[in-house]
Amino acid sequence: MALSQVEVLPNGLTLAVEERPWMPGVALQLLVPVGAVNDPEGMEGAASLLEGWLWKGAGSRDARALADAFDDLGVRRGSSSALEHTTFAAQFLAEKLPAVLSLYADVLMRPHLPAEALEAVRQIALQELASLEDQPPKKMFAALRQAVFASPHGRNPSGKKAHLEAMSAEALRRDFARRYAPQGAILALVGGVRFEQAREAVLNALGEWSGPGVSYPPIELQPVHAIHLEQDSAQVQIGLVYPDISFDHPEFYSARLAAQVLSGGSSSRLFTEVREKRGLVYSVYAAPNGVKGYSYLTAYAGTTPERADETLKVMQAEITRLSEGVTEAELERTRIGLRAALVMQDESSRSRAASIARDLYLLGRVRPLEEIEAQIAAVDVPRINRYLAANPYQNPWIATLGPRKLAVTE
Amino acid sequence: MALSQVEVLPNGLTLAVEERPWMPGVALQLLVPVGAVNDPEGMEGAASLLEGWLWKGAGSRDARALADAFDDLGVRRGSSSALEHTTFAAQFLAEKLPAVLSLYADVLMRPHLPAEALEAVRQIALQELASLEDQPPKKMFAALRQAVFASPHGRNPSGKKAHLEAMSAEALRRDFARRYAPQGAILALVGGVRFEQAREAVLNALGEWSGPGVSYPPIELQPVHAIHLEQDSAQVQIGLVYPDISFDHPEFYSARLAAQVLSGGSSSRLFTEVREKRGLVYSVYAAPNGVKGYSYLTAYAGTTPERADETLKVMQAEITRLSEGVTEAELERTRIGLRAALVMQDESSRSRAASIARDLYLLGRVRPLEEIEAQIAAVDVPRINRYLAANPYQNPWIATLGPRKLAVTE
């Protein structure tokens, strides 16, 4: 397996390439540091509007010609704005790389942002926000994040209705000029392309990209508390957030393996105790999660109103019980599962490009598969149990959504 | 790119292998012909209950030991029952193939189906059914399929509440003995494994598998009509079903390309007219769909109550307008997109295993990538436009779900 080659280009853009010369295609993942977290005050949803607006013409092409140009190159692509980034992802045949990059350069550096197209973009953003009402798990998680963070990390990436309605073309253009910048942007390419070739194509297309850029605000947490959202839904949604150690912590892999014991496979504790033994839910999981600078463990279940209290109780009990340690068999099973998952997930150039970009954002470097394997192998039972005893998962933020309050939120 | 080798084993199980010797992993896709469509009368949801119950112990292992055994082999797996099949999908390291197959053999041939575990399985199935209420698009599509088919093809794969509650362990065990059978089952393996090796491992594990098996009922359609489901949701869900030509029709690729012109990329007609120009929705698409023996084109949009009538009108107009033909530029763009998508999608062994199994089910053979490419290349503008003029998309079944009726369903 090839290593990634990484270089910070003169304008601040970080380029990472993993060569897979046997592949006809290339997967591209571009993170631009424009997200809800650095939306200007009073303009929550600006990153979302900009992402939609960018496609309404760029360089020498109007919206229609731009869409046609991507389609003419056979590019499969998607883009979306989230909490910390706007992400552009694409797959295309390797020989199209220079042409594809030059289209993205138009979008990032020379978008028209025409006033007459803003209204349609705004309507779509408002609808996306409104559709949260019809997606109870997503709505619960948005409220939960807001309960965890006092800083803008608690914002809803879809924005605020009043803000979305009020933002002017002028203000958005100013925001674009300030935030869309190569500093802090990360471009990962995986597939049938050579580093030198890719570097040249990127310099040609994006070498002149510049802009002031903005940084992220510091993280501030809310005190731990529980919230309930009343909604006339059939199910009760339950979400928990536990503080966890950071991505660069020396015991990161101990925490990662513990999360797998909790929720990694069909023999994991949450799945067995909540679903298989008790039939309390058809969906339950826990997963490591976080933003840059603050990591947490998220747990989720959707269940009936009658089973909600017991479900929450069993989930919390299982998560707390981790501090008592894991068994040799659990650790071994988890190690096997994590290693197999790594090897197989790595086969997909799309998921590899995404994980390279994510590593560069969170850690400033790309972890080679071999390093991850060695780190996982180095965690034994005494070590993980020492870690878990010293760092128990406790005091979660809790959000519930459904037709009635749970005991915990009363 | 290797071709798939296919063999029907003596007991009726179809085995397909695509060798990718450079890959450490194997993707497995097993279709067993047990679905809602052949659930016994009065037992709608039996396939769903059986799929959950199978994991509650098999061969020499109880439920816990069975889950542990899969996890000990590092298998990532999923299973679900749907309309026509119960599907078992897995990924694991190639050297584990014999051990993995022998676990699946226990599940398929020697499950314990213990009475005491049925209640938890039933509760989970009931919750899955109930959760439909919190998923408006899924609920709308379930109702739409019911409006299209008079035969059991219109059933909800999650079953019926009263049936799920009433099914006895006895009746389910009889159903299992009858329906779980190799005849009509399809096993596809893609990855680092040789055909001969795979064949031997499959014969060892599943060679003795037998059972009567059941067939699928004939398809019967409802008259074309429109339905509305009243629900206090924020958005209106709109679904359309148009009759289409079958998978083995000589003009299949003309229809496929026409669907791409309608909804294939960012320059596709639906996306441009409904979303980009008018901002009517944030999600709209059309996609070829179907069951064995009946193909259709599905179109979907989710929008606000105020925009629903216009959205439906524009969607129908665009779909009907296909009969007037496509342009040279549209066809060329679509061909490029479809070809690039094929090549790149093919890189994933998981999606390749799924498409091999699907081809074998629907066509009785696996289409090599080269054949698909040649067929796509053979469609020119006169041919596709002749086809579209002779086979216009018209008279759809329509379902809407939301707080108020649309003009069409009044």
mmCIF file of N, CA, C and O in Angstrom, chain B residues 219-301:
data_model
loop_
_atom_site.group_PDB
_atom_site.id
_atom_site.type_symbol
_atom_site.label_atom_id
_atom_site.label_comp_id
_atom_site.label_asym_id
_atom_site.label_seq_id
_atom_site.Cartn_x
_atom_site.Cartn_y
_atom_site.Cartn_z
ATOM 1 N N ILE B 219 -47.341 -11.133 -10.934
ATOM 2 C CA ILE B 219 -47.559 -9.698 -10.699
ATOM 3 C C ILE B 219 -48.935 -9.276 -11.155
ATOM 4 O O ILE B 219 -49.378 -9.628 -12.246
ATOM 5 N N GLU B 220 -49.623 -8.543 -10.305
ATOM 6 C CA GLU B 220 -50.894 -7.923 -10.705
ATOM 7 C C GLU B 220 -50.853 -6.450 -10.331
ATOM 8 O O GLU B 220 -50.465 -6.108 -9.208
ATOM 9 N N LEU B 221 -51.280 -5.620 -11.268
ATOM 10 C CA LEU B 221 -51.246 -4.177 -11.029
ATOM 11 C C LEU B 221 -52.614 -3.651 -10.628
ATOM 12 O O LEU B 221 -53.639 -4.224 -10.988
ATOM 13 N N GLN B 222 -52.628 -2.570 -9.902
ATOM 14 C CA GLN B 222 -53.843 -1.804 -9.640
ATOM 15 C C GLN B 222 -54.079 -0.868 -10.827
ATOM 16 O O GLN B 222 -53.129 -0.508 -11.532
ATOM 17 N N PRO B 223 -55.317 -0.428 -11.023
ATOM 18 C CA PRO B 223 -55.519 0.644 -11.995
ATOM 19 C C PRO B 223 -54.718 1.871 -11.556
ATOM 20 O O PRO B 223 -54.498 2.070 -10.359
ATOM 21 N N VAL B 224 -54.296 2.665 -12.539
ATOM 22 C CA VAL B 224 -53.557 3.884 -12.208
ATOM 23 C C VAL B 224 -54.448 4.825 -11.408
ATOM 24 O O VAL B 224 -55.597 5.066 -11.778
ATOM 25 N N HIS B 225 -53.945 5.308 -10.280
ATOM 26 C CA HIS B 225 -54.696 6.280 -9.489
ATOM 27 C C HIS B 225 -53.757 7.067 -8.586
ATOM 28 O O HIS B 225 -52.556 6.787 -8.521
ATOM 29 N N ALA B 226 -54.316 8.066 -7.924
ATOM 30 C CA ALA B 226 -53.527 8.919 -7.029
ATOM 31 C C ALA B 226 -54.059 8.787 -5.618
ATOM 32 O O ALA B 226 -55.267 8.673 -5.412
ATOM 33 N N ILE B 227 -53.152 8.776 -4.656
ATOM 34 C CA ILE B 227 -53.576 8.702 -3.262
ATOM 35 C C ILE B 227 -52.911 9.810 -2.451
ATOM 36 O O ILE B 227 -51.844 10.309 -2.822
ATOM 37 N N HIS B 228 -53.568 10.161 -1.358
ATOM 38 C CA HIS B 228 -52.968 11.135 -0.448
ATOM 39 C C HIS B 228 -53.020 10.611 0.975
ATOM 40 O O HIS B 228 -54.032 10.082 1.418
ATOM 41 N N LEU B 229 -51.912 10.737 1.689
ATOM 42 C CA LEU B 229 -51.885 10.384 3.112
ATOM 43 C C LEU B 229 -51.786 11.664 3.918
ATOM 44 O O LEU B 229 -50.824 12.428 3.752
ATOM 45 N N GLU B 230 -52.753 11.874 4.763
ATOM 46 C CA GLU B 230 -52.771 13.071 5.606
ATOM 47 C C GLU B 230 -51.777 12.866 6.741
ATOM 48 O O GLU B 230 -51.847 11.875 7.475
ATOM 49 N N GLN B 231 -50.812 13.775 6.863
ATOM 50 C CA GLN B 231 -49.895 13.689 8.001
ATOM 51 C C GLN B 231 -49.435 15.086 8.370
ATOM 52 O O GLN B 231 -49.177 15.923 7.513
ATOM 53 N N ASP B 232 -49.324 15.316 9.661
ATOM 54 C CA ASP B 232 -48.954 16.639 10.143
ATOM 55 C C ASP B 232 -47.433 16.811 10.049
ATOM 56 O O ASP B 232 -46.744 16.972 11.046
ATOM 57 N N SER B 233 -46.914 16.764 8.828
ATOM 58 C CA SER B 233 -45.471 16.883 8.616
ATOM 59 C C SER B 233 -45.146 18.279 8.104
ATOM 60 O O SER B 233 -46.020 18.996 7.621
ATOM 61 N N ALA B 234 -43.864 18.665 8.204
ATOM 62 C CA ALA B 234 -43.450 19.990 7.737
ATOM 63 C C ALA B 234 -43.405 20.025 6.211
ATOM 64 O O ALA B 234 -43.719 21.029 5.590
ATOM 65 N N GLN B 235 -43.029 18.903 5.622
ATOM 66 C CA GLN B 235 -42.889 18.840 4.175
ATOM 67 C C GLN B 235 -43.977 17.978 3.550
ATOM 68 O O GLN B 235 -44.592 17.155 4.220
ATOM 69 N N VAL B 236 -44.171 18.189 2.269
ATOM 70 C CA VAL B 236 -45.031 17.301 1.485
ATOM 71 C C VAL B 236 -44.125 16.335 0.722
ATOM 72 O O VAL B 236 -43.160 16.758 0.096
ATOM 73 N N GLN B 237 -44.415 15.046 0.815
ATOM 74 C CA GLN B 237 -43.674 14.029 0.087
ATOM 75 C C GLN B 237 -44.454 13.682 -1.179
ATOM 76 O O GLN B 237 -45.654 13.438 -1.114
ATOM 77 N N ILE B 238 -43.750 13.654 -2.298
ATOM 78 C CA ILE B 238 -44.390 13.356 -3.584
ATOM 79 C C ILE B 238 -43.682 12.175 -4.236
ATOM 80 O O ILE B 238 -42.462 12.188 -4.369
ATOM 81 N N GLY B 239 -44.445 11.173 -4.630
ATOM 82 C CA GLY B 239 -43.855 10.027 -5.320
ATOM 83 C C GLY B 239 -44.657 9.668 -6.557
ATOM 84 O O GLY B 239 -45.891 9.737 -6.552
ATOM 85 N N LEU B 240 -43.950 9.318 -7.622
ATOM 86 C CA LEU B 240 -44.594 8.936 -8.878
ATOM 87 C C LEU B 240 -44.020 7.605 -9.347
ATOM 88 O O LEU B 240 -42.825 7.359 -9.198
ATOM 89 N N VAL B 241 -44.866 6.786 -9.932
ATOM 90 C CA VAL B 241 -44.397 5.537 -10.538
ATOM 91 C C VAL B 241 -44.926 5.448 -11.969
ATOM 92 O O VAL B 241 -46.140 5.468 -12.183
ATOM 93 N N TYR B 242 -43.991 5.376 -12.932
ATOM 94 C CA TYR B 242 -44.347 5.237 -14.350
ATOM 95 C C TYR B 242 -43.946 3.846 -14.831
ATOM 96 O O TYR B 242 -42.825 3.409 -14.574
ATOM 97 N N PRO B 243 -44.810 3.186 -15.591
ATOM 98 C CA PRO B 243 -44.427 1.894 -16.177
ATOM 99 C C PRO B 243 -43.195 2.063 -17.069
ATOM 100 O O PRO B 243 -43.052 3.073 -17.743
ATOM 101 N N ASP B 244 -42.303 1.089 -17.039
ATOM 102 C CA ASP B 244 -41.076 1.149 -17.842
ATOM 103 C C ASP B 244 -40.844 -0.216 -18.501
ATOM 104 O O ASP B 244 -41.534 -1.190 -18.187
ATOM 105 N N ILE B 245 -39.849 -0.277 -19.394
ATOM 106 C CA ILE B 245 -39.575 -1.561 -20.051
ATOM 107 C C ILE B 245 -38.702 -2.435 -19.161
ATOM 108 O O ILE B 245 -38.015 -1.951 -18.277
ATOM 109 N N SER B 246 -38.718 -3.729 -19.450
ATOM 110 C CA SER B 246 -38.065 -4.684 -18.555
ATOM 111 C C SER B 246 -36.557 -4.725 -18.774
ATOM 112 O O SER B 246 -36.033 -4.218 -19.763
ATOM 113 N N PHE B 247 -35.865 -5.353 -17.826
ATOM 114 C CA PHE B 247 -34.402 -5.432 -17.848
ATOM 115 C C PHE B 247 -33.857 -6.148 -19.081
ATOM 116 O O PHE B 247 -32.745 -5.896 -19.499
ATOM 117 N N ASP B 248 -34.631 -7.058 -19.636
ATOM 118 C CA ASP B 248 -34.127 -7.820 -20.780
ATOM 119 C C ASP B 248 -34.663 -7.293 -22.110
ATOM 120 O O ASP B 248 -34.491 -7.924 -23.155
ATOM 121 N N HIS B 249 -35.306 -6.147 -22.104
ATOM 122 C CA HIS B 249 -35.823 -5.535 -23.324
ATOM 123 C C HIS B 249 -34.648 -5.043 -24.187
ATOM 124 O O HIS B 249 -33.679 -4.533 -23.644
ATOM 125 N N PRO B 250 -34.730 -5.196 -25.522
ATOM 126 C CA PRO B 250 -33.609 -4.752 -26.367
ATOM 127 C C PRO B 250 -33.321 -3.250 -26.242
ATOM 128 O O PRO B 250 -32.197 -2.826 -26.499
ATOM 129 N N GLU B 251 -34.308 -2.469 -25.871
ATOM 130 C CA GLU B 251 -34.069 -1.029 -25.719
ATOM 131 C C GLU B 251 -33.815 -0.630 -24.259
ATOM 132 O O GLU B 251 -33.958 0.533 -23.892
ATOM 133 N N PHE B 252 -33.421 -1.586 -23.439
ATOM 134 C CA PHE B 252 -33.177 -1.305 -22.025
ATOM 135 C C PHE B 252 -32.212 -0.136 -21.832
ATOM 136 O O PHE B 252 -32.431 0.746 -21.002
ATOM 137 N N TYR B 253 -31.134 -0.101 -22.638
ATOM 138 C CA TYR B 253 -30.144 0.963 -22.451
ATOM 139 C C TYR B 253 -30.627 2.314 -22.963
ATOM 140 O O TYR B 253 -30.187 3.354 -22.481
ATOM 141 N N SER B 254 -31.548 2.302 -23.933
ATOM 142 C CA SER B 254 -32.172 3.568 -24.322
ATOM 143 C C SER B 254 -32.954 4.143 -23.142
ATOM 144 O O SER B 254 -32.868 5.337 -22.834
ATOM 145 N N ALA B 255 -33.700 3.288 -22.475
ATOM 146 C CA ALA B 255 -34.483 3.739 -21.323
ATOM 147 C C ALA B 255 -33.582 4.200 -20.185
ATOM 148 O O ALA B 255 -33.842 5.214 -19.522
ATOM 149 N N ARG B 256 -32.509 3.443 -19.999
ATOM 150 C CA ARG B 256 -31.562 3.766 -18.931
ATOM 151 C C ARG B 256 -30.924 5.138 -19.164
ATOM 152 O O ARG B 256 -30.784 5.947 -18.251
ATOM 153 N N LEU B 257 -30.544 5.397 -20.410
ATOM 154 C CA LEU B 257 -29.932 6.685 -20.744
ATOM 155 C C LEU B 257 -30.948 7.815 -20.626
ATOM 156 O O LEU B 257 -30.614 8.918 -20.182
ATOM 157 N N ALA B 258 -32.184 7.537 -21.015
ATOM 158 C CA ALA B 258 -33.221 8.569 -20.888
ATOM 159 C C ALA B 258 -33.426 8.944 -19.420
ATOM 160 O O ALA B 258 -33.585 10.121 -19.077
ATOM 161 N N ALA B 259 -33.383 7.952 -18.540
ATOM 162 C CA ALA B 259 -33.531 8.234 -17.106
ATOM 163 C C ALA B 259 -32.372 9.087 -16.608
ATOM 164 O O ALA B 259 -32.549 9.945 -15.739
ATOM 165 N N GLN B 260 -31.198 8.872 -17.206
ATOM 166 C CA GLN B 260 -30.038 9.692 -16.823
ATOM 167 C C GLN B 260 -30.192 11.139 -17.289
ATOM 168 O O GLN B 260 -29.816 12.054 -16.575
ATOM 169 N N VAL B 261 -30.716 11.302 -18.488
ATOM 170 C CA VAL B 261 -30.960 12.670 -18.982
ATOM 171 C C VAL B 261 -31.920 13.377 -18.031
ATOM 172 O O VAL B 261 -31.762 14.552 -17.703
ATOM 173 N N LEU B 262 -32.882 12.624 -17.549
ATOM 174 C CA LEU B 262 -33.882 13.180 -16.642
ATOM 175 C C LEU B 262 -33.278 13.509 -15.287
ATOM 176 O O LEU B 262 -33.566 14.547 -14.691
ATOM 177 N N SER B 263 -32.413 12.637 -14.798
ATOM 178 C CA SER B 263 -32.016 12.777 -13.395
ATOM 179 C C SER B 263 -30.605 12.282 -13.097
ATOM 180 O O SER B 263 -30.303 11.920 -11.974
ATOM 181 N N GLY B 264 -29.711 12.323 -14.084
ATOM 182 C CA GLY B 264 -28.416 11.683 -13.884
ATOM 183 C C GLY B 264 -27.331 12.532 -13.274
ATOM 184 O O GLY B 264 -26.498 12.055 -12.537
ATOM 185 N N GLY B 265 -27.258 13.794 -13.569
ATOM 186 C CA GLY B 265 -26.153 14.609 -13.063
ATOM 187 C C GLY B 265 -26.667 15.991 -12.717
ATOM 188 O O GLY B 265 -27.868 16.236 -12.675
ATOM 189 N N SER B 266 -25.717 16.892 -12.505
ATOM 190 C CA SER B 266 -26.114 18.237 -12.087
ATOM 191 C C SER B 266 -26.765 19.000 -13.231
ATOM 192 O O SER B 266 -27.454 19.984 -13.007
ATOM 193 N N SER B 267 -26.551 18.551 -14.472
ATOM 194 C CA SER B 267 -27.203 19.236 -15.584
ATOM 195 C C SER B 267 -28.463 18.497 -16.026
ATOM 196 O O SER B 267 -29.047 18.818 -17.047
ATOM 197 N N SER B 268 -28.883 17.505 -15.262
ATOM 198 C CA SER B 268 -30.069 16.742 -15.644
ATOM 199 C C SER B 268 -31.318 17.619 -15.574
ATOM 200 O O SER B 268 -31.365 18.622 -14.885
ATOM 201 N N ARG B 269 -32.328 17.204 -16.313
ATOM 202 C CA ARG B 269 -33.516 18.056 -16.460
ATOM 203 C C ARG B 269 -34.264 18.290 -15.150
ATOM 204 O O ARG B 269 -34.661 19.413 -14.852
ATOM 205 N N LEU B 270 -34.492 17.250 -14.385
ATOM 206 C CA LEU B 270 -35.255 17.433 -13.148
ATOM 207 C C LEU B 270 -34.526 18.343 -12.178
ATOM 208 O O LEU B 270 -35.099 19.258 -11.581
ATOM 209 N N PHE B 271 -33.242 18.090 -12.008
ATOM 210 C CA PHE B 271 -32.439 18.874 -11.075
ATOM 211 C C PHE B 271 -32.442 20.346 -11.500
ATOM 212 O O PHE B 271 -32.632 21.250 -10.692
ATOM 213 N N THR B 272 -32.248 20.568 -12.809
ATOM 214 C CA THR B 272 -32.181 21.938 -13.316
ATOM 215 C C THR B 272 -33.527 22.646 -13.186
ATOM 216 O O THR B 272 -33.617 23.752 -12.655
ATOM 217 N N GLU B 273 -34.584 21.990 -13.656
ATOM 218 C CA GLU B 273 -35.885 22.664 -13.732
ATOM 219 C C GLU B 273 -36.556 22.802 -12.370
ATOM 220 O O GLU B 273 -37.164 23.819 -12.065
ATOM 221 N N VAL B 274 -36.455 21.756 -11.552
ATOM 222 C CA VAL B 274 -37.192 21.779 -10.291
ATOM 223 C C VAL B 274 -36.382 22.463 -9.191
ATOM 224 O O VAL B 274 -36.886 23.295 -8.458
ATOM 225 N N ARG B 275 -35.102 22.128 -9.116
ATOM 226 C CA ARG B 275 -34.304 22.648 -8.004
ATOM 227 C C ARG B 275 -33.541 23.919 -8.369
ATOM 228 O O ARG B 275 -33.685 24.954 -7.743
ATOM 229 N N GLU B 276 -32.729 23.844 -9.410
ATOM 230 C CA GLU B 276 -31.808 24.949 -9.666
ATOM 231 C C GLU B 276 -32.513 26.208 -10.158
ATOM 232 O O GLU B 276 -32.234 27.295 -9.690
ATOM 233 N N LYS B 277 -33.431 26.058 -11.120
ATOM 234 C CA LYS B 277 -34.090 27.259 -11.657
ATOM 235 C C LYS B 277 -35.139 27.798 -10.707
ATOM 236 O O LYS B 277 -35.260 28.997 -10.507
ATOM 237 N N ARG B 278 -35.939 26.901 -10.127
ATOM 238 C CA ARG B 278 -37.094 27.366 -9.361
ATOM 239 C C ARG B 278 -36.930 27.287 -7.851
ATOM 240 O O ARG B 278 -37.736 27.837 -7.115
ATOM 241 N N GLY B 279 -35.900 26.569 -7.376
ATOM 242 C CA GLY B 279 -35.716 26.458 -5.921
ATOM 243 C C GLY B 279 -36.911 25.812 -5.241
ATOM 244 O O GLY B 279 -37.221 26.102 -4.092
ATOM 245 N N LEU B 280 -37.596 24.911 -5.956
ATOM 246 C CA LEU B 280 -38.829 24.336 -5.401
ATOM 247 C C LEU B 280 -38.551 23.300 -4.306
ATOM 248 O O LEU B 280 -39.374 23.107 -3.424
ATOM 249 N N VAL B 281 -37.448 22.627 -4.401
ATOM 250 C CA VAL B 281 -37.180 21.526 -3.470
ATOM 251 C C VAL B 281 -35.685 21.475 -3.222
ATOM 252 O O VAL B 281 -34.899 22.007 -3.997
ATOM 253 N N TYR B 282 -35.270 20.817 -2.148
ATOM 254 C CA TYR B 282 -33.835 20.562 -2.050
ATOM 255 C C TYR B 282 -33.511 19.134 -2.443
ATOM 256 O O TYR B 282 -32.363 18.792 -2.657
ATOM 257 N N SER B 283 -34.513 18.295 -2.594
ATOM 258 C CA SER B 283 -34.261 16.941 -3.072
ATOM 259 C C SER B 283 -35.287 16.537 -4.125
ATOM 260 O O SER B 283 -36.488 16.573 -3.878
ATOM 261 N N VAL B 284 -34.797 16.171 -5.308
ATOM 262 C CA VAL B 284 -35.682 15.675 -6.362
ATOM 263 C C VAL B 284 -34.887 14.685 -7.201
ATOM 264 O O VAL B 284 -33.711 14.886 -7.463
ATOM 265 N N TYR B 285 -35.508 13.586 -7.557
ATOM 266 C CA TYR B 285 -34.819 12.649 -8.433
ATOM 267 C C TYR B 285 -35.807 11.720 -9.123
ATOM 268 O O TYR B 285 -36.980 11.616 -8.727
ATOM 269 N N ALA B 286 -35.306 11.050 -10.156
ATOM 270 C CA ALA B 286 -36.034 9.942 -10.777
ATOM 271 C C ALA B 286 -35.041 8.811 -10.953
ATOM 272 O O ALA B 286 -33.862 9.059 -11.181
ATOM 273 N N ALA B 287 -35.500 7.586 -10.827
ATOM 274 C CA ALA B 287 -34.574 6.456 -10.920
ATOM 275 C C ALA B 287 -35.305 5.222 -11.407
ATOM 276 O O ALA B 287 -36.454 4.982 -11.040
ATOM 277 N N PRO B 288 -34.614 4.435 -12.268
ATOM 278 C CA PRO B 288 -35.190 3.172 -12.707
ATOM 279 C C PRO B 288 -35.289 2.235 -11.508
ATOM 280 O O PRO B 288 -34.425 2.261 -10.639
ATOM 281 N N ASN B 289 -36.325 1.439 -11.499
ATOM 282 C CA ASN B 289 -36.627 0.646 -10.330
ATOM 283 C C ASN B 289 -37.422 -0.567 -10.765
ATOM 284 O O ASN B 289 -37.760 -0.688 -11.933
ATOM 285 N N GLY B 290 -37.752 -1.436 -9.843
ATOM 286 C CA GLY B 290 -38.610 -2.527 -10.262
ATOM 287 C C GLY B 290 -38.473 -3.775 -9.434
ATOM 288 O O GLY B 290 -37.642 -3.870 -8.527
ATOM 289 N N VAL B 291 -39.347 -4.713 -9.739
ATOM 290 C CA VAL B 291 -39.272 -6.051 -9.166
ATOM 291 C C VAL B 291 -39.102 -6.995 -10.352
ATOM 292 O O VAL B 291 -39.246 -6.578 -11.502
ATOM 293 N N LYS B 292 -38.777 -8.238 -10.060
ATOM 294 C CA LYS B 292 -38.585 -9.176 -11.165
ATOM 295 C C LYS B 292 -39.892 -9.299 -11.938
ATOM 296 O O LYS B 292 -40.924 -9.632 -11.364
ATOM 297 N N GLY B 293 -39.834 -8.973 -13.220
ATOM 298 C CA GLY B 293 -41.031 -9.099 -14.036
ATOM 299 C C GLY B 293 -41.797 -7.808 -14.227
ATOM 300 O O GLY B 293 -42.725 -7.752 -15.028
ATOM 301 N N TYR B 294 -41.442 -6.765 -13.480
ATOM 302 C CA TYR B 294 -42.110 -5.484 -13.712
ATOM 303 C C TYR B 294 -41.184 -4.330 -13.355
ATOM 304 O O TYR B 294 -40.796 -4.162 -12.199
ATOM 305 N N SER B 295 -40.844 -3.536 -14.372
ATOM 306 C CA SER B 295 -39.930 -2.409 -14.165
ATOM 307 C C SER B 295 -40.710 -1.105 -14.187
ATOM 308 O O SER B 295 -41.717 -0.988 -14.884
ATOM 309 N N TYR B 296 -40.247 -0.157 -13.431
ATOM 310 C CA TYR B 296 -40.881 1.153 -13.438
ATOM 311 C C TYR B 296 -39.870 2.241 -13.148
ATOM 312 O O TYR B 296 -38.757 1.972 -12.685
ATOM 313 N N LEU B 297 -40.278 3.463 -13.470
ATOM 314 C CA LEU B 297 -39.468 4.628 -13.174
ATOM 315 C C LEU B 297 -40.091 5.312 -11.962
ATOM 316 O O LEU B 297 -41.287 5.630 -11.965
ATOM 317 N N THR B 298 -39.302 5.520 -10.928
ATOM 318 C CA THR B 298 -39.781 6.201 -9.730
ATOM 319 C C THR B 298 -39.305 7.639 -9.755
ATOM 320 O O THR B 298 -38.153 7.893 -10.089
ATOM 321 N N ALA B 299 -40.170 8.574 -9.408
ATOM 322 C CA ALA B 299 -39.726 9.963 -9.231
ATOM 323 C C ALA B 299 -40.125 10.418 -7.841
ATOM 324 O O ALA B 299 -41.159 10.000 -7.302
ATOM 325 N N TYR B 300 -39.288 11.262 -7.248
ATOM 326 C CA TYR B 300 -39.519 11.693 -5.871
ATOM 327 C C TYR B 300 -39.188 13.168 -5.688
ATOM 328 O O TYR B 300 -38.233 13.675 -6.275
ATOM 329 N N ALA B 301 -39.959 13.839 -4.868
ATOM 330 C CA ALA B 301 -39.588 15.176 -4.389
ATOM 331 C C ALA B 301 -40.161 15.386 -2.996
ATOM 332 O O ALA B 301 -41.224 14.871 -2.667
#
